Amino acid sequence: MFYLCMRQITLCIILALLAACSKDEMGENKYSSRSAHFRMDNVVSAQPLFAACNNPGVWCRVTVEGQRYRFDSYGMTTAYTIIPAASAERMVPGTGLIIGTPSIPEPGATATIVTCYDLLCPTCYNAPLDKPLTVYQNREAQCDKCKCRYDLNNQGLLIDGPEGAAARLFRYRVSYLSANNLLLVSN
């Protein structure tokens, strides 16, 4: 029990440190102000998510289907896990998450880190019919409604879209502790 408590305290400290470093090189907020909570205690049990957390350039969609989380990655078998009762209301509102490891480090970084974006198009956010983004093998996410294309390997920045399109995807803080087999998204 003591070990579990210390692990939770360590996670809180890590998240606090991440929050302190939330501006990008242009001084803009890198992370969304939207609330997001997702916890996966056994990442290896969801093979698409495990692959996305451990292989640069691989991305996984996390969605909710009934009482289960669904994990999809291009070309991989879909995996499902039951949503723990304590987590039932803790998934990102809307359509889901895109979690993965970019194939190139962010400016100023020497290594890539696990990254998390909202599956909802930021340009169409609050539109009458929110549509999830489609994630493609070329590591882009595209909205079928407004046709915006975003680069998952380049901080979720807009590649192409109509005038007035959102400059980047909604991004959330994420901690992946591979030794503990634990992934935590918290904003």
mmCIF file of C-alpha atoms in Angstrom:
data_model
loop_
_atom_site.group_PDB
_atom_site.id
_atom_site.type_symbol
_atom_site.label_atom_id
_atom_site.label_comp_id
_atom_site.label_asym_id
_atom_site.label_seq_id
_atom_site.Cartn_x
_atom_site.Cartn_y
_atom_site.Cartn_z
ATOM 1 C CA MET A 1 0.000 0.000 0.000
ATOM 2 C CA PHE A 2 2.854 2.360 0.844
ATOM 3 C CA TYR A 3 4.485 1.666 -2.534
ATOM 4 C CA LEU A 4 1.230 2.433 -4.357
ATOM 5 C CA CYS A 5 0.848 5.713 -2.439
ATOM 6 C CA MET A 6 4.432 6.753 -3.248
ATOM 7 C CA ARG A 7 3.857 5.934 -6.915
ATOM 8 C CA GLN A 8 0.787 8.199 -6.989
ATOM 9 C CA ILE A 9 2.719 11.016 -5.296
ATOM 10 C CA THR A 10 5.527 10.617 -7.847
ATOM 11 C CA LEU A 11 3.005 10.894 -10.689
ATOM 12 C CA CYS A 12 1.570 14.087 -9.209
ATOM 13 C CA ILE A 13 5.058 15.612 -8.987
ATOM 14 C CA ILE A 14 5.792 14.676 -12.601
ATOM 15 C CA LEU A 15 2.532 16.264 -13.757
ATOM 16 C CA ALA A 16 3.278 19.429 -11.780
ATOM 17 C CA LEU A 17 6.685 19.677 -13.465
ATOM 18 C CA LEU A 18 5.114 19.185 -16.871
ATOM 19 C CA ALA A 19 2.608 21.949 -16.131
ATOM 20 C CA ALA A 20 5.465 24.335 -15.369
ATOM 21 C CA CYS A 21 6.877 23.750 -18.874
ATOM 22 C CA SER A 22 3.733 24.334 -20.896
ATOM 23 C CA LYS A 23 4.787 27.058 -23.351
ATOM 24 C CA ASP A 24 6.233 26.274 -26.764
ATOM 25 C CA GLU A 25 9.101 28.056 -28.522
ATOM 26 C CA MET A 26 6.758 30.816 -29.742
ATOM 27 C CA GLY A 27 5.536 31.514 -26.210
ATOM 28 C CA GLU A 28 2.087 30.106 -26.994
ATOM 29 C CA ASN A 29 0.352 27.633 -24.735
ATOM 30 C CA LYS A 30 1.318 24.197 -25.979
ATOM 31 C CA TYR A 31 -1.452 22.475 -24.032
ATOM 32 C CA SER A 32 -5.191 22.899 -24.261
ATOM 33 C CA SER A 33 -7.127 24.447 -21.404
ATOM 34 C CA ARG A 34 -9.840 21.818 -21.964
ATOM 35 C CA SER A 35 -10.196 19.222 -19.235
ATOM 36 C CA ALA A 36 -8.960 15.722 -20.051
ATOM 37 C CA HIS A 37 -8.423 12.637 -17.907
ATOM 38 C CA PHE A 38 -7.410 9.154 -19.006
ATOM 39 C CA ARG A 39 -5.487 6.480 -17.139
ATOM 40 C CA MET A 40 -4.295 3.129 -18.442
ATOM 41 C CA ASP A 41 -2.725 0.936 -15.762
ATOM 42 C CA ASN A 42 -1.754 -1.909 -18.092
ATOM 43 C CA VAL A 43 -0.572 -0.358 -21.352
ATOM 44 C CA VAL A 44 0.887 -3.603 -22.651
ATOM 45 C CA SER A 45 -2.619 -5.171 -22.607
ATOM 46 C CA ALA A 46 -3.727 -2.783 -25.383
ATOM 47 C CA GLN A 47 -1.227 -3.606 -28.131
ATOM 48 C CA PRO A 48 -2.016 -0.603 -30.409
ATOM 49 C CA LEU A 49 -1.481 1.795 -27.478
ATOM 50 C CA PHE A 50 1.673 -0.017 -26.345
ATOM 51 C CA ALA A 51 3.095 0.189 -29.887
ATOM 52 C CA ALA A 52 2.252 3.903 -30.121
ATOM 53 C CA CYS A 53 3.976 4.661 -26.805
ATOM 54 C CA ASN A 54 7.123 2.761 -27.711
ATOM 55 C CA ASN A 55 7.661 3.353 -31.444
ATOM 56 C CA PRO A 56 8.289 6.773 -33.000
ATOM 57 C CA GLY A 57 5.826 7.586 -35.771
ATOM 58 C CA VAL A 58 3.100 5.237 -34.507
ATOM 59 C CA TRP A 59 -0.259 6.665 -33.359
ATOM 60 C CA CYS A 60 -3.271 5.114 -31.615
ATOM 61 C CA ARG A 61 -6.880 6.325 -31.450
ATOM 62 C CA VAL A 62 -8.527 5.828 -28.052
ATOM 63 C CA THR A 63 -12.324 5.976 -28.070
ATOM 64 C CA VAL A 64 -15.185 4.781 -25.893
ATOM 65 C CA GLU A 65 -17.629 2.122 -27.085
ATOM 66 C CA GLY A 66 -20.239 1.400 -24.451
ATOM 67 C CA GLN A 67 -18.365 0.340 -21.312
ATOM 68 C CA ARG A 68 -15.070 -0.321 -23.114
ATOM 69 C CA TYR A 69 -12.093 1.657 -24.344
ATOM 70 C CA ARG A 70 -11.257 0.918 -27.972
ATOM 71 C CA PHE A 71 -7.637 1.186 -29.175
ATOM 72 C CA ASP A 72 -6.994 1.418 -32.953
ATOM 73 C CA SER A 73 -3.791 1.962 -34.836
ATOM 74 C CA TYR A 74 -3.391 1.901 -38.597
ATOM 75 C CA GLY A 75 -2.667 -1.665 -39.704
ATOM 76 C CA MET A 76 -2.916 -3.187 -36.200
ATOM 77 C CA THR A 77 -5.563 -5.335 -34.601
ATOM 78 C CA THR A 78 -8.064 -3.321 -32.576
ATOM 79 C CA ALA A 79 -7.938 -3.926 -28.812
ATOM 80 C CA TYR A 80 -10.578 -3.339 -26.148
ATOM 81 C CA THR A 81 -10.448 -3.007 -22.366
ATOM 82 C CA ILE A 82 -13.261 -2.593 -19.877
ATOM 83 C CA ILE A 83 -13.476 0.917 -18.440
ATOM 84 C CA PRO A 84 -12.835 0.715 -14.682
ATOM 85 C CA ALA A 85 -15.884 1.901 -12.710
ATOM 86 C CA ALA A 86 -13.854 4.682 -11.096
ATOM 87 C CA SER A 87 -12.847 5.957 -14.562
ATOM 88 C CA ALA A 88 -16.230 5.839 -16.288
ATOM 89 C CA GLU A 89 -16.619 9.621 -16.441
ATOM 90 C CA ARG A 90 -12.934 10.474 -16.862
ATOM 91 C CA MET A 91 -12.444 10.116 -20.627
ATOM 92 C CA VAL A 92 -11.937 13.252 -22.674
ATOM 93 C CA PRO A 93 -15.323 14.707 -23.552
ATOM 94 C CA GLY A 94 -16.254 14.338 -27.178
ATOM 95 C CA THR A 95 -14.767 11.853 -29.541
ATOM 96 C CA GLY A 96 -11.569 10.495 -27.936
ATOM 97 C CA LEU A 97 -7.781 10.817 -28.008
ATOM 98 C CA ILE A 98 -4.853 10.358 -30.376
ATOM 99 C CA ILE A 99 -1.804 9.067 -28.477
ATOM 100 C CA GLY A 100 1.595 8.316 -29.941
ATOM 101 C CA THR A 101 5.244 9.168 -30.271
ATOM 102 C CA PRO A 102 6.279 11.652 -32.966
ATOM 103 C CA SER A 103 9.022 10.495 -35.314
ATOM 104 C CA ILE A 104 10.917 13.768 -34.846
ATOM 105 C CA PRO A 105 11.698 15.566 -31.562
ATOM 106 C CA GLU A 106 10.143 18.956 -30.842
ATOM 107 C CA PRO A 107 12.358 22.014 -31.413
ATOM 108 C CA GLY A 108 14.994 22.188 -28.684
ATOM 109 C CA ALA A 109 14.466 18.571 -27.585
ATOM 110 C CA THR A 110 16.890 15.712 -28.177
ATOM 111 C CA ALA A 111 14.366 12.878 -27.908
ATOM 112 C CA THR A 112 10.732 12.262 -28.739
ATOM 113 C CA ILE A 113 8.144 11.847 -25.987
ATOM 114 C CA VAL A 114 4.686 10.301 -25.895
ATOM 115 C CA THR A 115 2.197 12.931 -27.028
ATOM 116 C CA CYS A 116 -1.597 13.181 -26.780
ATOM 117 C CA TYR A 117 -4.081 15.133 -28.914
ATOM 118 C CA ASP A 118 -7.858 15.385 -28.859
ATOM 119 C CA LEU A 119 -9.556 13.364 -31.599
ATOM 120 C CA LEU A 120 -11.890 16.311 -32.214
ATOM 121 C CA CYS A 121 -11.095 18.847 -34.930
ATOM 122 C CA PRO A 122 -10.259 22.173 -33.234
ATOM 123 C CA THR A 123 -11.617 24.116 -36.221
ATOM 124 C CA CYS A 124 -15.014 22.405 -36.002
ATOM 125 C CA TYR A 125 -15.112 22.417 -32.190
ATOM 126 C CA ASN A 126 -18.607 23.345 -30.957
ATOM 127 C CA ALA A 127 -20.059 22.871 -34.430
ATOM 128 C CA PRO A 128 -23.521 21.293 -34.448
ATOM 129 C CA LEU A 129 -22.106 17.871 -35.348
ATOM 130 C CA ASP A 130 -18.648 17.212 -33.920
ATOM 131 C CA LYS A 131 -16.771 14.720 -36.063
ATOM 132 C CA PRO A 132 -13.710 12.771 -35.026
ATOM 133 C CA LEU A 133 -10.541 13.224 -37.016
ATOM 134 C CA THR A 134 -9.353 10.444 -39.282
ATOM 135 C CA VAL A 135 -5.780 9.340 -38.532
ATOM 136 C CA TYR A 136 -3.756 8.271 -41.551
ATOM 137 C CA GLN A 137 -0.666 6.096 -41.900
ATOM 138 C CA ASN A 138 1.295 9.114 -43.122
ATOM 139 C CA ARG A 139 0.913 10.465 -39.561
ATOM 140 C CA GLU A 140 -1.660 13.073 -40.404
ATOM 141 C CA ALA A 141 -5.077 13.680 -38.914
ATOM 142 C CA GLN A 142 -7.783 15.055 -41.188
ATOM 143 C CA CYS A 143 -11.270 16.396 -40.564
ATOM 144 C CA ASP A 144 -13.773 15.099 -43.112
ATOM 145 C CA LYS A 145 -16.018 18.098 -42.436
ATOM 146 C CA CYS A 146 -13.707 21.137 -42.916
ATOM 147 C CA LYS A 147 -10.865 19.253 -44.676
ATOM 148 C CA CYS A 148 -8.203 20.569 -42.265
ATOM 149 C CA ARG A 149 -5.082 18.412 -42.151
ATOM 150 C CA TYR A 150 -2.815 18.339 -39.085
ATOM 151 C CA ASP A 151 0.715 16.925 -38.693
ATOM 152 C CA LEU A 152 0.923 14.550 -35.720
ATOM 153 C CA ASN A 153 4.739 14.458 -35.933
ATOM 154 C CA ASN A 154 5.056 18.248 -35.821
ATOM 155 C CA GLN A 155 3.225 19.296 -32.639
ATOM 156 C CA GLY A 156 -0.215 18.885 -34.240
ATOM 157 C CA LEU A 157 0.309 21.922 -36.469
ATOM 158 C CA LEU A 158 -2.030 22.712 -39.365
ATOM 159 C CA ILE A 159 -0.740 21.471 -42.733
ATOM 160 C CA ASP A 160 -3.647 22.607 -44.869
ATOM 161 C CA GLY A 161 -7.103 24.030 -44.300
ATOM 162 C CA PRO A 162 -9.498 26.875 -45.004
ATOM 163 C CA GLU A 163 -8.827 30.450 -43.941
ATOM 164 C CA GLY A 164 -9.428 30.863 -40.215
ATOM 165 C CA ALA A 165 -8.631 27.203 -39.444
ATOM 166 C CA ALA A 166 -7.219 26.386 -36.009
ATOM 167 C CA ALA A 167 -3.419 26.513 -36.045
ATOM 168 C CA ARG A 168 -2.944 23.239 -34.135
ATOM 169 C CA LEU A 169 -4.726 20.303 -32.525
ATOM 170 C CA PHE A 170 -5.867 20.400 -28.910
ATOM 171 C CA ARG A 171 -2.982 18.832 -26.953
ATOM 172 C CA TYR A 172 -2.984 17.302 -23.471
ATOM 173 C CA ARG A 173 -0.294 16.579 -20.904
ATOM 174 C CA VAL A 174 0.708 12.942 -20.814
ATOM 175 C CA SER A 175 3.038 10.884 -18.637
ATOM 176 C CA TYR A 176 4.121 7.447 -19.761
ATOM 177 C CA LEU A 177 6.023 5.371 -17.228
ATOM 178 C CA SER A 178 7.073 2.331 -19.241
ATOM 179 C CA ALA A 179 8.702 0.618 -16.240
ATOM 180 C CA ASN A 180 5.355 0.822 -14.395
ATOM 181 C CA ASN A 181 3.280 0.010 -17.508
ATOM 182 C CA LEU A 182 1.246 3.179 -16.786
ATOM 183 C CA LEU A 183 -0.017 6.008 -19.010
ATOM 184 C CA LEU A 184 -1.734 9.068 -17.571
ATOM 185 C CA VAL A 185 -3.344 11.926 -19.517
ATOM 186 C CA SER A 186 -4.330 14.845 -17.320
ATOM 187 C CA ASN A 187 -5.134 18.464 -18.056
#
